[in-house]
Coordinates of C-alpha atoms in Angstrom, one line a residue:
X188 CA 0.0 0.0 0.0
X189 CA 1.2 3.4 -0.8
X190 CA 1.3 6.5 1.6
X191 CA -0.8 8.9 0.7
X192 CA -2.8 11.8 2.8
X193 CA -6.1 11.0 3.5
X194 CA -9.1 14.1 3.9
X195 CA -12.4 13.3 5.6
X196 CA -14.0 15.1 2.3
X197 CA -11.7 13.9 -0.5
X198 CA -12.4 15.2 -3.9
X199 CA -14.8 13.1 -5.6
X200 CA -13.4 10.9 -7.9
X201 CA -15.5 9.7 -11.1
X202 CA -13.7 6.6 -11.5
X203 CA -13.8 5.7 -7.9
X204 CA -17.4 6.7 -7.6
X205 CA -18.5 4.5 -10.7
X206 CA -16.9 1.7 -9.4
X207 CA -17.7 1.6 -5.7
X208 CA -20.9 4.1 -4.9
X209 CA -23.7 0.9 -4.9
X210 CA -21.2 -1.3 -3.0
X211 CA -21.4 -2.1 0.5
X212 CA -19.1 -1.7 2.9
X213 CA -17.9 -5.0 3.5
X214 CA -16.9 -5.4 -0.3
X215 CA -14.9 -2.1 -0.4
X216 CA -12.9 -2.7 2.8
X217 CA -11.7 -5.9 0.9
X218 CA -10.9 -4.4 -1.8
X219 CA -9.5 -1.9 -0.2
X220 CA -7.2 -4.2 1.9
X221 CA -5.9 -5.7 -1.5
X222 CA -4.4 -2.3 -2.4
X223 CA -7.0 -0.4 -3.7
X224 CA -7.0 3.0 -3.1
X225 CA -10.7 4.0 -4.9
X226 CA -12.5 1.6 -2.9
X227 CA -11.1 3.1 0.1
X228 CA -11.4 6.7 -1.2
X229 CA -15.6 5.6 -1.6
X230 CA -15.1 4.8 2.3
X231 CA -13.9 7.5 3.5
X232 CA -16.4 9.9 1.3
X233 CA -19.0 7.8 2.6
X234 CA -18.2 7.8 6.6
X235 CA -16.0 11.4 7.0
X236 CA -18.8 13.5 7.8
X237 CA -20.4 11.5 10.4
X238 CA -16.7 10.9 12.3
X239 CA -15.6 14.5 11.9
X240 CA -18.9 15.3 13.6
X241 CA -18.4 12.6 16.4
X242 CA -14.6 14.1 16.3
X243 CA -15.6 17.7 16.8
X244 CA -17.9 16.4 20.0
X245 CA -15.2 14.9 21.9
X246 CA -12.3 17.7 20.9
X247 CA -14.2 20.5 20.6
X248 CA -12.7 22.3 17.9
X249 CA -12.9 21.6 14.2
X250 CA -9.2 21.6 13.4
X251 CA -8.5 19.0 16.2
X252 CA -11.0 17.3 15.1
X253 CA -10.0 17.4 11.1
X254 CA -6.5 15.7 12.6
X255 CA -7.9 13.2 14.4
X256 CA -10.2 12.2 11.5
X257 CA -7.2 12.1 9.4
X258 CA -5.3 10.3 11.6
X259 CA -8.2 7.4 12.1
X260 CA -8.1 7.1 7.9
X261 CA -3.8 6.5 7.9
X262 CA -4.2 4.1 10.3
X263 CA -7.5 2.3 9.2
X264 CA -5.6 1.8 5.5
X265 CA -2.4 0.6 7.4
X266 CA -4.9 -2.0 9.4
X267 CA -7.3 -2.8 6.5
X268 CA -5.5 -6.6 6.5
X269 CA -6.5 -7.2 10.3
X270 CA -9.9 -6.4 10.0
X271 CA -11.4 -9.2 10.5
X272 CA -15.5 -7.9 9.3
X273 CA -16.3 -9.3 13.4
X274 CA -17.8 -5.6 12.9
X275 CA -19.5 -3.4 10.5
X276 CA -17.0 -0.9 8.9
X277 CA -18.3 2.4 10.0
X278 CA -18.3 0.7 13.8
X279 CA -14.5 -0.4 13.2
X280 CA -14.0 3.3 12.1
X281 CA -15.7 4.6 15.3
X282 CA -13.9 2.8 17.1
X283 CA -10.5 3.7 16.1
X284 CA -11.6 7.4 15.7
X285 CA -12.9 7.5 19.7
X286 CA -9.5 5.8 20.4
X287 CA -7.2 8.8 18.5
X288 CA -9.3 11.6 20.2
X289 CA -9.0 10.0 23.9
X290 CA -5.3 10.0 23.0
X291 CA -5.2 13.4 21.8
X292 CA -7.5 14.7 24.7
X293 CA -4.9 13.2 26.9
X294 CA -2.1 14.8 25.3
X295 CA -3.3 18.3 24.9
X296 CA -6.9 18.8 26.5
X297 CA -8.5 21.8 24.6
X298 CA -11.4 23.6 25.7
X299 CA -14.6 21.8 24.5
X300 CA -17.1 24.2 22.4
X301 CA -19.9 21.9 20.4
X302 CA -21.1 25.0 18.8
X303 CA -22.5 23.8 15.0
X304 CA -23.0 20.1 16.1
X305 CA -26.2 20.6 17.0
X306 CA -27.2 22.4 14.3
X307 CA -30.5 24.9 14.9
X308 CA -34.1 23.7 13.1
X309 CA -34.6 24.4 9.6
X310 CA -37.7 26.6 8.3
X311 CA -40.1 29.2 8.6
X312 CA -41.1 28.8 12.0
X313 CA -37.2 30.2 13.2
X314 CA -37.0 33.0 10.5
X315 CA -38.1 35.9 12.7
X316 CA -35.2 37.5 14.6
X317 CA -36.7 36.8 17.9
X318 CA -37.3 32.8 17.2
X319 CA -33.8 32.5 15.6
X320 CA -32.2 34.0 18.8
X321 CA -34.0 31.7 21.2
X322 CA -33.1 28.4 19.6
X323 CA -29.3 29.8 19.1
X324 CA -29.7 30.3 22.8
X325 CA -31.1 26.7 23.6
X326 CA -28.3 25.3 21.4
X327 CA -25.6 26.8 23.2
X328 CA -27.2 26.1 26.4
X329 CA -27.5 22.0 24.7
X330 CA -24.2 22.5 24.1
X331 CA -22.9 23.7 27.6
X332 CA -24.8 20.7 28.6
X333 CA -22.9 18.4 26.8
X334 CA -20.1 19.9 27.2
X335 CA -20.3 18.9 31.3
X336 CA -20.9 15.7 30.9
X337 CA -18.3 12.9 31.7
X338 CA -16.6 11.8 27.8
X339 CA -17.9 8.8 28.2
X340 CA -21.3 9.6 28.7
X341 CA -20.6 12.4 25.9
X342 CA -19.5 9.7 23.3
X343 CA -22.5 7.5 24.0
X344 CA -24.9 9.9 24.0
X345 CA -23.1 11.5 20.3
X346 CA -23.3 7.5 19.0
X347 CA -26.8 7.0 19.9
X348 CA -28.4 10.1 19.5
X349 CA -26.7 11.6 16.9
X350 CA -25.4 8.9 14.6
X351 CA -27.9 6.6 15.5
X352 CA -26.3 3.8 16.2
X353 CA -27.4 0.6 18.1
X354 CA -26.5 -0.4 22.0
X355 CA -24.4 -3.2 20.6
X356 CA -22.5 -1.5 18.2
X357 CA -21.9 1.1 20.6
X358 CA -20.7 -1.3 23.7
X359 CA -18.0 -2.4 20.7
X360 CA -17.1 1.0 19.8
X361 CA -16.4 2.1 23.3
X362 CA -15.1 -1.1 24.7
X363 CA -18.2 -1.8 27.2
X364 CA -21.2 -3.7 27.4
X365 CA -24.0 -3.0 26.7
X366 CA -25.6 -2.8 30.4
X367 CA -22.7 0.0 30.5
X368 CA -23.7 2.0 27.7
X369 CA -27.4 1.8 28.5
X370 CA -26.1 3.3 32.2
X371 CA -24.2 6.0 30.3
X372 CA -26.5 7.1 28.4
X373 CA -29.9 7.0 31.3
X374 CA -27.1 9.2 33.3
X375 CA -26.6 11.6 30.2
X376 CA -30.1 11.8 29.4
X377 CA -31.0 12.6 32.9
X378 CA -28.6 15.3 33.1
X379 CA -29.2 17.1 29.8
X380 CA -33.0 16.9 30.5
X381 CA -32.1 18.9 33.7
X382 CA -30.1 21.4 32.0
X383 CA -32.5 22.0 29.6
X384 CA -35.3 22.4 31.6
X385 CA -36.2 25.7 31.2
X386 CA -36.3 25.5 26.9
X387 CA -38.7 22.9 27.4

C-alpha cells in the first residue's frame, strides 16, 4: 500500500465513484485491503462527515478534530488486512476514531465548544429575529450541557443520539457492554434533561 494523505472530504473521484458508490461496505474494505486505493477513497467519502462530527464532540474544535479524522483514515488503511468484518465498517472506524481523540484529549486537553454540532431547526417557523435568537440560545445552552458531561457519557450519548447507532454496536465502539452503555446514556439523558429544563 502506498502513503498517501487522507481528507475526511476527499475530492470526488469519477472513477472511484462508478466503481464503488452501490457497494457495500464490506466489499470495499476488501478491496481496499488488497491495495485499492478508490474503494477506500468511496469509504472514506462515505463515513468522513459523520466521524468529523463525532470528532468535533469529543475535541471541541474543528481543526482537532479534522487531525484526528485524518489520523483514524492513515491508520485504518495501514490496518485494513487485520480487519477481521467481526464488525461493521463504520463501527471499526468509530472505534478507532474514539480511540485517536481520547489519546489526543490526553495529550493536549482543549477547551470543548460543540457549537454547530447541533445544528438549529430548519424553516419558517425560526425566520423571525426573535425565534432564531432563542433556539441559538437553547443550542448553546445544549451545548454547555454536553459539554459537562463525563466523555464517556458524551460519546455515547453523540453515537446514539446523533449517529444513531445501536447499543451493541456502541458497547463495541467504546469497549463496554452494553448494560454500561445503556447506564451512560440514562445518566446523560438525565442530566441534559435537567439542563435543559427551562427550553422545554
Amino acid at each position: 500500500m502506498t502513503e498517501r494523505t487522507v481528507s475526511p472530504s476527499p475530492s470526488p473521484s469519477p472513477e472511484g465513484d462508478l466503481l464503488g458508490r452501490d457497494l457495500p461496505d464490506g466489499l470495499l474494505a476488501v478491496r481496499a485491503a488488497e491495495g485499492d486505493e478508490d474503494s477506500f477513497a468511496v469509504l472514506v467519502r462515505r463515513h468522513g462527515s459523520s466521524l468529523l462530527a463525532l470528532a468535533r464532540c469529543i475535541l471541541g474544535n474543528p481543526q482537532d478534530a479534522e487531525e484526528a479524522v485524518q489520523d483514524a483514515f492513515v491508520s485504518a488503511w495501514r490496518r485494513l488486512p487485520e480487519y477481521r468484518h467481526s464488525a461493521e465498517f463504520r463501527t471499526w472506524m468509530y472505534r478507532i476514531t474514539v480511540n485517536r481523540c481520547l489519546t489526543m484529549r490526553r495529550r493536549r486537553p482543549p477547551p470543548l465548544s460543540l457549537d454547530g454540532v447541533v445544528e438549529p431547526a430548519a424553516g419558517d417557523a425560526w425566520s423571525q429575529p426573535a425565534r432564531s435568537a432563542e433556539q441559538e440560545a437553547a443550542t448553546a445552552a445544549l451545548s454547555r450541557a454536553l459539554a459537562e458531561l463525563d466523555v464517556g457519557q458524551r460519546i455515547c450519548w453523540i453515537l446514539r443520539e446523533v449517529e444513531g447507532l445501536p447499543y451493541k454496536e456502541i458497547a463495541h465502539v467504546t469497549r463496554t457492554s452494553e448494560p454500561t452503555v445503556r447506564g451512560r446514556l440514562f445518566r446523560a439523558r438525565r442530566s441534559l434533561q435537567e439542563a435543559m429544563g427551562p427550553w422545554r
